[in-house]
Amino acid sequence: MAKGGRKQKEKRKDFQKVKLKTGKVKPKADNFTNTTFKAHAIQIKEQLKDKDESQPTNQRKQNISDLMCHLNHYNASIRHSSVQSIKELLTSHPDLLLQNLSSLLNNLAVLMTDKDDTVRKAGVTVLQHVMQSVSATQISPFFAILNAHICCAMTHITEAIQIDSLAVLDCILQQYPELVIPHSKELLTNFVHQISQQKKVVQGKRDMLGAELSVNPSSVMSSQKWRIKVLQRLQQFLHVLVKEDKSPGVLSHNGSISQEVRVGTNQVVSHVQMFGQSGKVPGLQEGFVLRSLVQDTKTNSSTSTSSYSPEELFTFITSLVPLLMQCWAEVSPRQQSHSNKMTPNAWETLDGVLNVLQLLWRWMEQTDPEFLPQLQKRYLKTFNLQLLQHFPFYANISSTGRGKKSGNISSASVVTINLAACDVMSYFITANKIEEDWVKKVMSFVMETLAGDGCSLATEHVQNLLHVTGRLVKVIPDEGMVQELLEAMCILYEKCHLLSQNKRQVLNHLAQLTVLQHSKNNGNLLQCTATSQWLSSLPSFLLQVQDGNIDSIQTAVDILLQAASRQYPTALSTIQEHIMSLIDSKSGILLRVPPHLQRKVIELLHYVKEISVDIWKELALCCHDSRLAVDSVTYLLHTLTIWVSSHRSFSQLFYSFLFSVNIGCSKSELAKQQVAEDRNGHISCFKLDQQATDLLSRHTVLNQTVCMCYDVLSSKQHMWESLQNAMMNILTTYHTLPYTTIYAILNTCSTISTSSNQWRDDFTNKLTNCCLAVLTSTVVGSHVIGNVEHDWEEALWGAAVNLVSQRLVLWEKLCQECVKCVPDLDNVDELESICTMLTRLIQTDSMMNCIHRCTEQLQDTVQTILKHPSLASLETRWLAEFKYETGLVLNQLDR
């Protein structure tokens, strides 16, 4: 029993129930798995991070990409800090700007609508910095995104965001005015929405939406100041859209014969000035085509300034003008007092309203003038009642004690408003309204300002004043009233300072009204005493202005040319009387102006009826002066050739003038350059200094032009006889000649002379001596004439060889002269120059014909040289070359 009991006990041991006791831990199961674990944070050291060390960073080791990521952070302090860091990086590393331009514009533009004032203002500052550092070409691909954010900011519900958006728009209008033109519709609409709000307007039985000025009593800024800000920006925006003519009556005289017509302006050209032509004109092609500059203004004007069509612009103006009139009504003088004086709080609003109206009317006039009568019919009564009821306006400057004045309105500011009002109302002046009181009021103010203190006004005020005056001259039918306006303009012209911009503007407008306009009344206007005196004073004005005032000189010369081209007697007599003083080499303007103006002064000679001897002499002196450009000299010679072709009695004086220009100096200068004559009596070359070596290219062109002018003249034999006498006089009187004179004589003889021309024997002998002196001097170079540029030597050598090869008699006399002078030579250097000259001539292809035809003369010359005692025992390279070349040529000729 015991043994069996033990076995049963052990058998039940595996299935025995575990008894759980209170307060004791439950034993774990035999198959229990421990699932607990421990976790620790791993910290990576800063130097182990993968960063681009080439990118500039701020003090916190953040590059520009990191900073732009923080611009969208929810914390305003972090956004502001990132904006400041971006500005520091862009300032210290400007190259980052172009590398990240797209990202910068996208991220900074979003900040224009940021709710935090500090972040928004900092973002606007950085955005302005970016726009000031980038060109319009670089920013144009991203401008659409920038424009979208500006539109959002301008129409934002928060007033502070609207105010800051105007700062960005100011920068854009200043830096990229051409980029805002395609987006003008959106931006102009936003301007209107910033100062207006919608309202219901009852028209008949229908309720329609209209607009009225918005008023926000809870605004930080007063409604009036906010409207002033918007009106000023609107004015700047319209300035971009409206292509204002800054200099009315811009003169582009085409009096000269031109082969080019510039196309691309909208100005209608009704005439092209052509010089009278008689015979062939040197240097010009046979024909050219003049294309009409008249363009279809109706099709081009609507797309030239903006994306507005004429109908859309008319609708925009009709929606904006009522708002402008409401702004005017709020601050108009009649609302404040019964006097015409303005308070300091009102003048900025009045000025903004009038300037915007000016620009709107000019814009419509440029886009489609056919809509102007509709605007006149719609707004004439309103403008007359509101703008001119208390016109002209005065500043309310009153003393507040101790010598102080209240307000800061200057007289110039009031003049701006008065002139702007006149300018706006001038668009409503027509011939049938000339007797109305408001027109007389405007004319009275304009006349008093012109004849009074107009000279002391600012440039833009004078421009507006002249603009109104020009419009009055065009529409007023009474010639007496027009002449009174012109007389007042002439008084203003006389009062303005000689070098002032105002004087030039008055000059341009007077020319536009009297010379450039193509109307029936122009002749009568120029016959007015005041305008005739003004036109006669232009030469004196040209002589008084300083060299630096080139624009005024060009304007005055263009006026004279335009008036003379229309055959106005006053202009023609004025040019004839003062042409000598204008071209004077000491006190005239011809040598003091740039080359493009020199041509215009030269064109005045075309309208001179008589050219005296003194004028010819003065013109020759000007041609010798290096201040007169070589192109201008060429143009002068062409102009005078045409002039002489129609004045046959002055041909002899013209011959003398051409010869004086050709030789490059006057007789007095030739007399000063004479040196002691050499022992053989030959002509020697004058030694030129290093500065005179630049004359070669200039004198080459002048000689070619003079020869062309000689060729135009009809009497060839008479011309050649005159030239032969003049050159003979030079070669006989002076034994030392400058390079320019020798080159002119040699090249002219080879170019002008023909086989039918008769050469005098004495002239041929002198010319032979001249050729011998040139050939022997230039072939040796520095041994004879000193340190002279190689170009001059080659040019003189070529001219002499060309002449000798054309005239066989010169080669014969040249050989005879060598035979005559060689026995008397004791210096080996002189023998070297003659031998080297003959060697080089024999090697010249153009001389072979003369050498073949004059074999005996060459043989005599060679034998005479070889018999010289100094060469008997001399062994040099130049002598060996001489013997070889001459022997080779003579042996060939004997065969």
Coordinates of N, CA and C in Angstrom, one line a residue, residues 41-128:
A41 N 18.0 58.0 -26.3 CA 18.1 59.0 -27.4 C 19.5 59.0 -27.9
I42 N 19.7 59.1 -29.2 CA 21.0 59.2 -29.9 C 21.2 60.6 -30.3
Q43 N 22.2 61.3 -29.9 CA 22.5 62.7 -30.3 C 23.7 62.7 -31.3
I44 N 23.4 63.3 -32.5 CA 24.4 63.3 -33.6 C 25.1 64.7 -33.5
K45 N 26.4 64.6 -33.4 CA 27.2 65.9 -33.3 C 27.0 66.8 -34.5
E46 N 27.2 68.1 -34.3 CA 26.9 69.1 -35.4 C 27.8 68.9 -36.6
Q47 N 29.1 68.5 -36.3 CA 30.0 68.4 -37.4 C 29.7 67.1 -38.3
L48 N 28.9 66.2 -37.8 CA 28.5 65.1 -38.6 C 27.4 65.3 -39.6
K49 N 26.7 66.5 -39.4 CA 25.6 66.8 -40.3 C 26.1 67.1 -41.7
D50 N 25.3 66.7 -42.7 CA 25.7 66.9 -44.1 C 25.2 68.3 -44.6
K51 N 26.1 69.3 -44.6 CA 25.7 70.6 -45.0 C 26.5 71.1 -46.2
D52 N 25.9 72.0 -47.0 CA 26.7 72.7 -48.1 C 27.5 73.9 -47.5
E53 N 28.7 73.7 -47.4 CA 29.5 74.7 -46.7 C 29.8 75.9 -47.7
S54 N 29.5 75.7 -49.0 CA 29.7 76.8 -49.9 C 28.7 77.9 -49.8
Q55 N 27.5 77.6 -49.3 CA 26.5 78.6 -49.1 C 26.7 79.5 -48.0
P56 N 26.6 80.8 -48.2 CA 26.8 81.8 -47.1 C 25.7 81.6 -46.0
T57 N 26.1 81.8 -44.8 CA 25.1 81.6 -43.7 C 25.2 82.8 -42.7
N58 N 24.2 82.9 -41.9 CA 24.2 83.9 -40.9 C 24.9 83.4 -39.6
Q59 N 24.7 84.2 -38.5 CA 25.4 83.8 -37.3 C 24.9 82.5 -36.7
R60 N 23.7 82.1 -37.0 CA 23.2 80.9 -36.6 C 23.4 79.7 -37.5
K61 N 24.3 79.9 -38.5 CA 24.7 78.8 -39.5 C 23.5 78.4 -40.3
Q62 N 22.6 79.4 -40.7 CA 21.5 79.2 -41.5 C 21.7 79.8 -42.9
N63 N 21.5 79.1 -43.9 CA 21.7 79.6 -45.3 C 20.3 80.2 -45.7
I64 N 20.3 80.8 -46.9 CA 19.1 81.5 -47.4 C 17.9 80.5 -47.6
S65 N 18.2 79.3 -47.9 CA 17.1 78.3 -48.1 C 16.4 78.0 -46.8
D66 N 17.3 77.9 -45.7 CA 16.7 77.6 -44.4 C 15.9 78.8 -43.9
L67 N 16.3 80.0 -44.2 CA 15.6 81.2 -43.7 C 14.3 81.3 -44.5
M68 N 14.3 81.0 -45.8 CA 13.0 81.2 -46.5 C 12.0 80.1 -46.0
C69 N 12.4 79.0 -45.5 CA 11.5 78.0 -45.0 C 10.8 78.5 -43.7
H70 N 11.6 79.4 -43.0 CA 11.0 79.9 -41.7 C 10.1 81.1 -42.0
L71 N 9.9 81.6 -43.2 CA 9.0 82.7 -43.5 C 7.6 82.3 -43.3
N72 N 7.3 81.0 -43.3 CA 5.9 80.5 -43.1 C 5.7 80.0 -41.7
H73 N 6.6 80.3 -40.8 CA 6.4 79.8 -39.4 C 5.3 80.5 -38.8
Y74 N 4.6 79.7 -37.8 CA 3.5 80.3 -37.1 C 3.8 81.4 -36.2
N75 N 5.1 81.4 -35.7 CA 5.5 82.4 -34.8 C 6.0 83.7 -35.5
A76 N 5.4 84.8 -35.2 CA 5.8 86.1 -35.9 C 7.2 86.5 -35.6
S77 N 7.7 86.2 -34.4 CA 9.1 86.6 -34.1 C 10.1 85.9 -35.0
I78 N 9.8 84.6 -35.2 CA 10.7 83.8 -36.1 C 10.6 84.3 -37.5
R79 N 9.4 84.6 -38.0 CA 9.3 85.2 -39.3 C 10.1 86.5 -39.5
H80 N 9.9 87.4 -38.5 CA 10.6 88.6 -38.5 C 12.1 88.4 -38.5
S81 N 12.6 87.5 -37.6 CA 14.0 87.3 -37.5 C 14.6 86.7 -38.9
S82 N 13.8 85.9 -39.5 CA 14.2 85.3 -40.8 C 14.3 86.4 -41.9
V83 N 13.3 87.3 -41.9 CA 13.3 88.4 -42.8 C 14.6 89.3 -42.7
Q84 N 14.9 89.6 -41.4 CA 16.1 90.4 -41.1 C 17.4 89.7 -41.6
S85 N 17.4 88.4 -41.3 CA 18.6 87.6 -41.7 C 18.7 87.5 -43.2
I86 N 17.6 87.4 -43.9 CA 17.7 87.4 -45.4 C 18.2 88.7 -45.9
K87 N 17.8 89.8 -45.3 CA 18.3 91.1 -45.8 C 19.8 91.3 -45.5
E88 N 20.3 90.8 -44.4 CA 21.7 90.8 -44.1 C 22.5 90.0 -45.1
L89 N 22.0 88.8 -45.4 CA 22.7 87.9 -46.4 C 22.7 88.6 -47.8
L90 N 21.6 89.1 -48.2 CA 21.5 89.8 -49.5 C 22.4 91.0 -49.6
T91 N 22.6 91.7 -48.5 CA 23.4 92.9 -48.5 C 24.9 92.5 -48.5
S92 N 25.3 91.5 -47.8 CA 26.7 91.1 -47.8 C 27.1 90.2 -48.9
H93 N 26.1 89.5 -49.5 CA 26.4 88.6 -50.6 C 25.4 88.9 -51.7
P94 N 25.6 89.9 -52.6 CA 24.6 90.2 -53.6 C 24.4 89.2 -54.6
D95 N 25.4 88.3 -54.8 CA 25.2 87.2 -55.8 C 24.1 86.2 -55.5
L96 N 23.7 86.2 -54.2 CA 22.6 85.3 -53.8 C 21.3 85.7 -54.4
L97 N 21.2 87.0 -54.7 CA 19.9 87.6 -55.1 C 19.4 86.9 -56.5
L98 N 20.3 86.9 -57.5 CA 19.9 86.3 -58.7 C 19.8 84.8 -58.7
Q99 N 20.6 84.2 -57.8 CA 20.6 82.8 -57.7 C 19.3 82.3 -57.1
N100 N 18.7 83.1 -56.3 CA 17.4 82.7 -55.6 C 16.3 83.6 -55.9
L101 N 16.3 84.3 -57.1 CA 15.3 85.3 -57.3 C 13.9 84.8 -57.3
S102 N 13.7 83.7 -58.0 CA 12.3 83.1 -58.0 C 11.8 82.8 -56.6
S103 N 12.6 82.1 -55.8 CA 12.1 81.8 -54.4 C 12.0 83.0 -53.6
L104 N 12.8 84.0 -53.7 CA 12.7 85.2 -52.9 C 11.4 86.0 -53.3
L105 N 11.1 86.1 -54.5 CA 9.9 86.8 -54.9 C 8.6 86.1 -54.4
N106 N 8.6 84.8 -54.6 CA 7.5 84.0 -54.2 C 7.2 84.1 -52.7
N107 N 8.3 84.0 -51.9 CA 8.2 84.0 -50.4 C 8.0 85.4 -49.8
L108 N 8.7 86.4 -50.4 CA 8.6 87.8 -49.9 C 7.2 88.4 -50.3
A109 N 6.7 88.1 -51.5 CA 5.4 88.6 -51.9 C 4.3 88.2 -51.0
V110 N 4.4 87.0 -50.4 CA 3.3 86.6 -49.5 C 3.3 87.4 -48.3
L111 N 4.4 88.0 -47.9 CA 4.5 88.8 -46.6 C 3.8 90.1 -46.8
M112 N 3.4 90.5 -48.0 CA 2.7 91.8 -48.2 C 1.3 91.7 -47.5
T113 N 0.8 90.5 -47.3 CA -0.5 90.4 -46.7 C -0.4 89.7 -45.3
D114 N 0.8 89.7 -44.7 CA 1.0 89.2 -43.4 C 0.3 90.1 -42.4
K115 N -0.4 89.4 -41.4 CA -1.2 90.1 -40.4 C -0.3 90.9 -39.4
D116 N 0.9 90.5 -39.2 CA 1.7 91.1 -38.2 C 2.4 92.4 -38.9
D117 N 2.2 93.5 -38.3 CA 2.7 94.8 -38.9 C 4.2 94.7 -39.0
T118 N 4.9 94.3 -38.0 CA 6.4 94.3 -38.0 C 6.9 93.4 -39.1
V119 N 6.4 92.2 -39.2 CA 6.8 91.2 -40.3 C 6.5 91.8 -41.6
R120 N 5.3 92.4 -41.8 CA 4.9 92.9 -43.1 C 5.8 94.1 -43.6
K121 N 6.1 95.0 -42.7 CA 6.9 96.1 -43.0 C 8.3 95.7 -43.3
A122 N 8.9 94.7 -42.6 CA 10.2 94.2 -42.8 C 10.2 93.5 -44.2
G123 N 9.2 92.7 -44.5 CA 9.1 92.0 -45.8 C 9.0 93.0 -46.9
V124 N 8.3 94.1 -46.8 CA 8.2 95.1 -47.8 C 9.5 95.8 -48.0
T125 N 10.3 96.0 -47.0 CA 11.6 96.6 -47.1 C 12.5 95.7 -47.9
V126 N 12.6 94.4 -47.6 CA 13.4 93.5 -48.3 C 13.0 93.4 -49.7
L127 N 11.7 93.4 -50.0 CA 11.2 93.3 -51.4 C 11.6 94.5 -52.2
Q128 N 11.6 95.7 -51.6 CA 12.0 96.9 -52.2 C 13.5 96.8 -52.6

